[in-house]
PDB file of C-alpha atoms in Angstrom:
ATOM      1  CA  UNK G   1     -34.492   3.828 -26.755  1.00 52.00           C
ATOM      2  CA  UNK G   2     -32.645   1.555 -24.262  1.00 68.00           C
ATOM      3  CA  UNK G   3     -31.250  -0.603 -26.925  1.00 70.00           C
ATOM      4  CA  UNK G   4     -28.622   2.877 -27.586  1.00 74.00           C
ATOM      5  CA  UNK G   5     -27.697   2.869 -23.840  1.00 75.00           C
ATOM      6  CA  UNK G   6     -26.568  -0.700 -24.410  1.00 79.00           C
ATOM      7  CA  UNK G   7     -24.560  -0.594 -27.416  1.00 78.00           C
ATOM      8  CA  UNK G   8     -22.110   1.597 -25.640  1.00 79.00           C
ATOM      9  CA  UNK G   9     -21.546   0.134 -22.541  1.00 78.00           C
ATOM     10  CA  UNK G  10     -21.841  -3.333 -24.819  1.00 73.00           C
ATOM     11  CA  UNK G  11     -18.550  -1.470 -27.384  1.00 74.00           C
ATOM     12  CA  UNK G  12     -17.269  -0.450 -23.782  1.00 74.00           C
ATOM     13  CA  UNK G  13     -16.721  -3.927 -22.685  1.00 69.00           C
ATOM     14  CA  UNK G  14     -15.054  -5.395 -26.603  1.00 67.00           C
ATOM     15  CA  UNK G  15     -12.381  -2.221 -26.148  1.00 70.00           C
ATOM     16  CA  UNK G  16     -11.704  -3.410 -22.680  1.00 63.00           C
ATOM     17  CA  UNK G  17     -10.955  -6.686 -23.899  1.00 62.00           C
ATOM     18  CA  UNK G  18      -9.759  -6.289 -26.837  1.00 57.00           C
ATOM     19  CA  UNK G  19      -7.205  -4.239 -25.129  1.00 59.00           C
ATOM     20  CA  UNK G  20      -5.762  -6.958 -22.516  1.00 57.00           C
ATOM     21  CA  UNK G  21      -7.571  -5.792 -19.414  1.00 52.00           C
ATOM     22  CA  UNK G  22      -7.472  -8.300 -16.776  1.00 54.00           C
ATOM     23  CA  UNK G  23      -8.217  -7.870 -12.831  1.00 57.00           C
ATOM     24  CA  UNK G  24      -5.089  -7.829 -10.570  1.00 55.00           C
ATOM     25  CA  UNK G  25      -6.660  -9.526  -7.895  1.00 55.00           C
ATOM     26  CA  UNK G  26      -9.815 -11.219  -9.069  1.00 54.00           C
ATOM     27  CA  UNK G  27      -9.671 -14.450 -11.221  1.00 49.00           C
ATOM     28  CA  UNK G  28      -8.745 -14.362 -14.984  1.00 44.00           C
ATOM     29  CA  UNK G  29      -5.229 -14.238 -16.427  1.00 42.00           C
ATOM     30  CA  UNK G  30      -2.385 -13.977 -14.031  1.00 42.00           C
ATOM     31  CA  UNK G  31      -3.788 -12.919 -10.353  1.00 45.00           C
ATOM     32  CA  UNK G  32      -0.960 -12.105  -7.648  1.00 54.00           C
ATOM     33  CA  UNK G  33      -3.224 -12.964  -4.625  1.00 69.00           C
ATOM     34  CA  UNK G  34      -2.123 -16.212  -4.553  1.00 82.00           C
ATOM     35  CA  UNK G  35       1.565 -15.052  -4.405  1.00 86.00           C
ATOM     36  CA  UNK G  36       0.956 -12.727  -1.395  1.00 89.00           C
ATOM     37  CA  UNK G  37       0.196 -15.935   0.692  1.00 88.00           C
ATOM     38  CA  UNK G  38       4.051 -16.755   0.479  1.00 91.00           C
ATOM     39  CA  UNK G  39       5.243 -13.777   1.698  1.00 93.00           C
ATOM     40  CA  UNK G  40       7.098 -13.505   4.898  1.00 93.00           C
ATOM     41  CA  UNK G  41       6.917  -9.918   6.457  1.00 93.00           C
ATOM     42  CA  UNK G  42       9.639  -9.198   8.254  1.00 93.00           C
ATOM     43  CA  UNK G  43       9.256  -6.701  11.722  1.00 93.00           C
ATOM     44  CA  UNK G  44       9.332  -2.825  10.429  1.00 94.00           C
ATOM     45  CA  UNK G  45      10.894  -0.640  13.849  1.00 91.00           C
ATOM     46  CA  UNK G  46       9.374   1.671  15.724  1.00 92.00           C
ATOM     47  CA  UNK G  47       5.501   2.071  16.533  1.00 92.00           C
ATOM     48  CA  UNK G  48       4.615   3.032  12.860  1.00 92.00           C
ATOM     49  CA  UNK G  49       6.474   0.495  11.869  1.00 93.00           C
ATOM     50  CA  UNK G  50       4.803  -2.204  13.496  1.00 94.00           C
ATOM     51  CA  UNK G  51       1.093  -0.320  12.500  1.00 94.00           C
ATOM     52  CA  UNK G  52       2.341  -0.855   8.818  1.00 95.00           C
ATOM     53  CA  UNK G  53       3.245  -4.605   9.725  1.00 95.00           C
ATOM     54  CA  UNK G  54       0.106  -5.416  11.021  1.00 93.00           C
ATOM     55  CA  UNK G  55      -1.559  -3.982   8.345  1.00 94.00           C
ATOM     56  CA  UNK G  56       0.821  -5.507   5.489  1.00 93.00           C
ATOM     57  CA  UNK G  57       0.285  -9.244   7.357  1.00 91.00           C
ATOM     58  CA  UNK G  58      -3.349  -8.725   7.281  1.00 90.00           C
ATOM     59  CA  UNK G  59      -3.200  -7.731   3.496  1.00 88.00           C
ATOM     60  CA  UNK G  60      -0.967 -10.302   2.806  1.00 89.00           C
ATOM     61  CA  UNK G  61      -1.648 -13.048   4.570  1.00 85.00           C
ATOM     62  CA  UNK G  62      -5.317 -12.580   6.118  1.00 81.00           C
ATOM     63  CA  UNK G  63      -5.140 -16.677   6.826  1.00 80.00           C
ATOM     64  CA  UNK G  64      -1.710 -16.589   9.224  1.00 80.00           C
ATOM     65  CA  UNK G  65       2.132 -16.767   7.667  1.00 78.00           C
ATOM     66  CA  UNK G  66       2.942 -18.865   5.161  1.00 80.00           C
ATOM     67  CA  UNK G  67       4.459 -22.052   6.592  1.00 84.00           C
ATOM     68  CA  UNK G  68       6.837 -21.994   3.780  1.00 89.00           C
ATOM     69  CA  UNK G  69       7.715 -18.510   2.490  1.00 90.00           C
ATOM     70  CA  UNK G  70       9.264 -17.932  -0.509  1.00 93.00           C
ATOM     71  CA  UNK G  71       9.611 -14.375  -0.315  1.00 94.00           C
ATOM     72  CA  UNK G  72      11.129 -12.246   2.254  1.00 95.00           C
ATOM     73  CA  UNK G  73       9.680  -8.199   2.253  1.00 95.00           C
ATOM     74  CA  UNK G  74      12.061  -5.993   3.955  1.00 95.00           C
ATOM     75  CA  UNK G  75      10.491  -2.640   4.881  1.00 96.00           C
ATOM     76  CA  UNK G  76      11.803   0.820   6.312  1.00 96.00           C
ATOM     77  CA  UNK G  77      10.006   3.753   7.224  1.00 95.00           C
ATOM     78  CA  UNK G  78      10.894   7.217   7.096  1.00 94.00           C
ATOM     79  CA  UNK G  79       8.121  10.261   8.915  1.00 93.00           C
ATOM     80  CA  UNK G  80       9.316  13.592   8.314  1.00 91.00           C
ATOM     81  CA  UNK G  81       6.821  16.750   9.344  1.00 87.00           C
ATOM     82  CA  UNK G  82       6.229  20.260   8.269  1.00 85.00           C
ATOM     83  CA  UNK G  83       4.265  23.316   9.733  1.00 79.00           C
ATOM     84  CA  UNK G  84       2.476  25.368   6.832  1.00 77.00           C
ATOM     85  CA  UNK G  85      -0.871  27.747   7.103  1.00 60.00           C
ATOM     86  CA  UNK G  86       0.908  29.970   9.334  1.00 61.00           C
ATOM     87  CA  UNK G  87      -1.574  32.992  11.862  1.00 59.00           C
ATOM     88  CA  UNK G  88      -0.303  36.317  11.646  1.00 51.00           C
ATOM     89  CA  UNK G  89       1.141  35.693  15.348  1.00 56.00           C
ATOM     90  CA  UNK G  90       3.420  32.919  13.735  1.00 53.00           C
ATOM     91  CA  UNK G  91       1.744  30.050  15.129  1.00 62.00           C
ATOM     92  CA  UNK G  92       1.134  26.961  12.910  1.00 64.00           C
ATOM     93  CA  UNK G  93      -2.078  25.814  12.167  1.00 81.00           C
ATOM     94  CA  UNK G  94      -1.591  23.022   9.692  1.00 85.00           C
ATOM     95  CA  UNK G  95       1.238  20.566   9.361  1.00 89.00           C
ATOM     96  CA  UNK G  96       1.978  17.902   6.514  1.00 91.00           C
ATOM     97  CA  UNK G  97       3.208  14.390   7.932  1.00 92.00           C
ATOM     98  CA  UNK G  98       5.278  12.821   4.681  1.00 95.00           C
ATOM     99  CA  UNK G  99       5.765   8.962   5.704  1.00 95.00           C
ATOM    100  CA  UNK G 100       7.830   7.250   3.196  1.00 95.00           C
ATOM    101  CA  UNK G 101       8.622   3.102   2.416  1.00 96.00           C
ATOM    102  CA  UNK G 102      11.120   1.788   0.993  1.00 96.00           C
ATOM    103  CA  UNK G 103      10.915  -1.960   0.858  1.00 96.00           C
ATOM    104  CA  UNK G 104      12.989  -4.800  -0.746  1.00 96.00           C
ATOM    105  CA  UNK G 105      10.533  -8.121  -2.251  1.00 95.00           C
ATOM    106  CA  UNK G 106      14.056 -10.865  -1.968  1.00 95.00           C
ATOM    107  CA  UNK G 107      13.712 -14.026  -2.692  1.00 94.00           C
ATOM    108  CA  UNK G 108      14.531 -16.157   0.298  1.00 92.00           C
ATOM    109  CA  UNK G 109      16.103 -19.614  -2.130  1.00 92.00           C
ATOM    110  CA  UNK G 110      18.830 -17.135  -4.238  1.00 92.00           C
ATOM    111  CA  UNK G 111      18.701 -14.288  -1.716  1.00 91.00           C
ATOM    112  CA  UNK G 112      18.276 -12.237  -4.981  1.00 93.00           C
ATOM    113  CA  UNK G 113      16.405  -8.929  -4.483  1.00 93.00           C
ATOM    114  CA  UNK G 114      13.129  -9.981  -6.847  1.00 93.00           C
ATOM    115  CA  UNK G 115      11.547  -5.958  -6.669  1.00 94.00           C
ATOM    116  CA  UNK G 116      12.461  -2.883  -4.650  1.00 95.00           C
ATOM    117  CA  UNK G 117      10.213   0.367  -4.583  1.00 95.00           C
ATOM    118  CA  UNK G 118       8.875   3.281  -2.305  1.00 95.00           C
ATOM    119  CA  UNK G 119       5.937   4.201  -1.354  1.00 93.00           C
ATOM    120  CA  UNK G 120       5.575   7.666  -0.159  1.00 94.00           C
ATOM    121  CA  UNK G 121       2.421   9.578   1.584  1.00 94.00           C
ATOM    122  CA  UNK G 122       1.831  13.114   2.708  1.00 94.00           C
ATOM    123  CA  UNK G 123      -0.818  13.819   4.625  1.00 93.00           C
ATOM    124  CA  UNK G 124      -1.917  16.952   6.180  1.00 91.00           C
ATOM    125  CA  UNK G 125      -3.803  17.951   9.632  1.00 89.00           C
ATOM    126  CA  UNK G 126      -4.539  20.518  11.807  1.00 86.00           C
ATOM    127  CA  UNK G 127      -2.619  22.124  14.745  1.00 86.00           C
ATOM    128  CA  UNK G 128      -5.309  22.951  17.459  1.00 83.00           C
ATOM    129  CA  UNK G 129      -5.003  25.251  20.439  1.00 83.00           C
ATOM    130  CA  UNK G 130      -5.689  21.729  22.413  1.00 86.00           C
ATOM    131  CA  UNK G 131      -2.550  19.853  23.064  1.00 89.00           C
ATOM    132  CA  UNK G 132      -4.941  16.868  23.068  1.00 92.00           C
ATOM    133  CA  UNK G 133      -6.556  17.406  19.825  1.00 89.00           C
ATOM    134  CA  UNK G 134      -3.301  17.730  17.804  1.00 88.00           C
ATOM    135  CA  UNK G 135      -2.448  14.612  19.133  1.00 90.00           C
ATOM    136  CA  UNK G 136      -5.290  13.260  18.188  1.00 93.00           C
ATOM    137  CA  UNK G 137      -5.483  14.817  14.851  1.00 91.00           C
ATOM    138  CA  UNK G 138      -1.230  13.556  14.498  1.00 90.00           C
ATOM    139  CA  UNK G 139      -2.335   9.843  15.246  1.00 93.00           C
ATOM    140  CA  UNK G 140      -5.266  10.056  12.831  1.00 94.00           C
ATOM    141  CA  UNK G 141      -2.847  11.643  10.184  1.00 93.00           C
ATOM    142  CA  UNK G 142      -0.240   8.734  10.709  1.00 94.00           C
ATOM    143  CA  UNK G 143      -2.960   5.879  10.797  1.00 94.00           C
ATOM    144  CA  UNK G 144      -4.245   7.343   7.305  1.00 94.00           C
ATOM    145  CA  UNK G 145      -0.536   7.595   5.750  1.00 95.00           C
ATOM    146  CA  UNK G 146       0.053   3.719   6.787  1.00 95.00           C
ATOM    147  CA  UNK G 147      -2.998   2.881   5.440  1.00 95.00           C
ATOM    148  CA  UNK G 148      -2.458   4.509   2.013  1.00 95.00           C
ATOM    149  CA  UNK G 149       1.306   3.613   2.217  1.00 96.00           C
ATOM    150  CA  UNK G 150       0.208  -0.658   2.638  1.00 95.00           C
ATOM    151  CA  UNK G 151      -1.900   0.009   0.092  1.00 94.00           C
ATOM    152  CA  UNK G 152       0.642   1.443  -2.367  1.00 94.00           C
ATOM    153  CA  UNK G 153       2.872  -1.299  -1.812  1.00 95.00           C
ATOM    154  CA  UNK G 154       0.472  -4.233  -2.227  1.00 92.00           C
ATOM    155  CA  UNK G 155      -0.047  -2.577  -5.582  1.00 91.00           C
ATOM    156  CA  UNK G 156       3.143  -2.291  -6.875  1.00 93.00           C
ATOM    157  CA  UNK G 157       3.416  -6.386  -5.654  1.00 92.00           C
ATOM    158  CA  UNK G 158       0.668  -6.915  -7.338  1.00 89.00           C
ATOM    159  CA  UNK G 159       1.565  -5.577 -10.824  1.00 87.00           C
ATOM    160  CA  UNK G 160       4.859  -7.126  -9.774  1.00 90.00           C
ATOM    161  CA  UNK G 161       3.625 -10.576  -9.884  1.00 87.00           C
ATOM    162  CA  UNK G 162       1.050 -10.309 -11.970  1.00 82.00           C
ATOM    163  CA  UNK G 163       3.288  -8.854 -15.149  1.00 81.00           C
ATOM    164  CA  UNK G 164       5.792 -12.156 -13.638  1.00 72.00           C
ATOM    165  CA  UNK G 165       3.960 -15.615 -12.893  1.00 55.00           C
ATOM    166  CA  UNK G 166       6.964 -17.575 -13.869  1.00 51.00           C
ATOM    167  CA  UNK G 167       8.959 -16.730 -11.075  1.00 48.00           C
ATOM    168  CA  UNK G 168       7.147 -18.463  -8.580  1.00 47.00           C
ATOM    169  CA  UNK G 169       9.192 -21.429  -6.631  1.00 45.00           C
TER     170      UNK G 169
END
């Protein structure tokens, strides 16, 4: 009886291969971690900005900077926000926060522009009768977008370089 549970996840694991499957950040075939260590991040504006920073230098570079980058990433943030789930006295009691990134990967020795994307987010939360608790609820929104936003963006990198591994200098 448990020799059938094996020979699917066993036929599981040949079509996985078979197919090219590799990890994007784990070892075996082209990996991009090592890449991310020569990125320099450059400062993002305003207060989101710099939350997204943080988080990208901590992705990126969890040791400190690179001493000697080879890669510049240019980043800019756009926050737009939307009232929805209106009461029947035409108060809002649900917004959407849509944070956007656009960033540039450019190569700092040709100055070329390598990769360029966006990243975009919506997130919703509640409007309370507490002035306090939106605000609350509005930080906790934008701390989830930048989270999902870094996240996006170290993907696309990673399939970036991984789908690349000549390019490094």
């Amino acid at each position: 009886m448990s020799l059938f549970k094996i020979i699917p996840v066993f036929a599981g694991f040949l079509i996985l291969q078979a197919c090219g499957f590799h990890p994007l950040y784990g070892s075996g075939g082209a990996t991009a971690s090592p890449e991310f260590a020569k990125i320099k991040i450059e400062p993002i504006a305003d207060r989101l900005g710099q939350l997204l920073h943080n988080r990208l230098l901590t992705t990126f570079n969890p040791r400190g900077g690179p001493r000697k980058p080879v890669y510049v990433l240019n980043t800019k943030l756009d926050e737009a926000s939307s009232s929805l789930a209106l009461k029947k006295s035409a108060f809002a009691t649900r917004a959407n926060l849509t944070v956007t990134a656009t960033f540039q990967l450019i190569q700092i020795s040709s100055g070329s522009t390598l990769y360029s994307g966006k990243s975009p987010i919506t997130v919703s939360y509640n409007i309370l009768d507490s002035e306090f608790g939106t605000l609350v609820a509005t930080k906790d929104a934008r701390s989830r977008a930048i989270r999902e936003i870094s996240h996006g963006i170290s993907t696309q990198l990673g399939v970036y370089f991984a789908q690349a591994p000549t390019r490094q200098n």
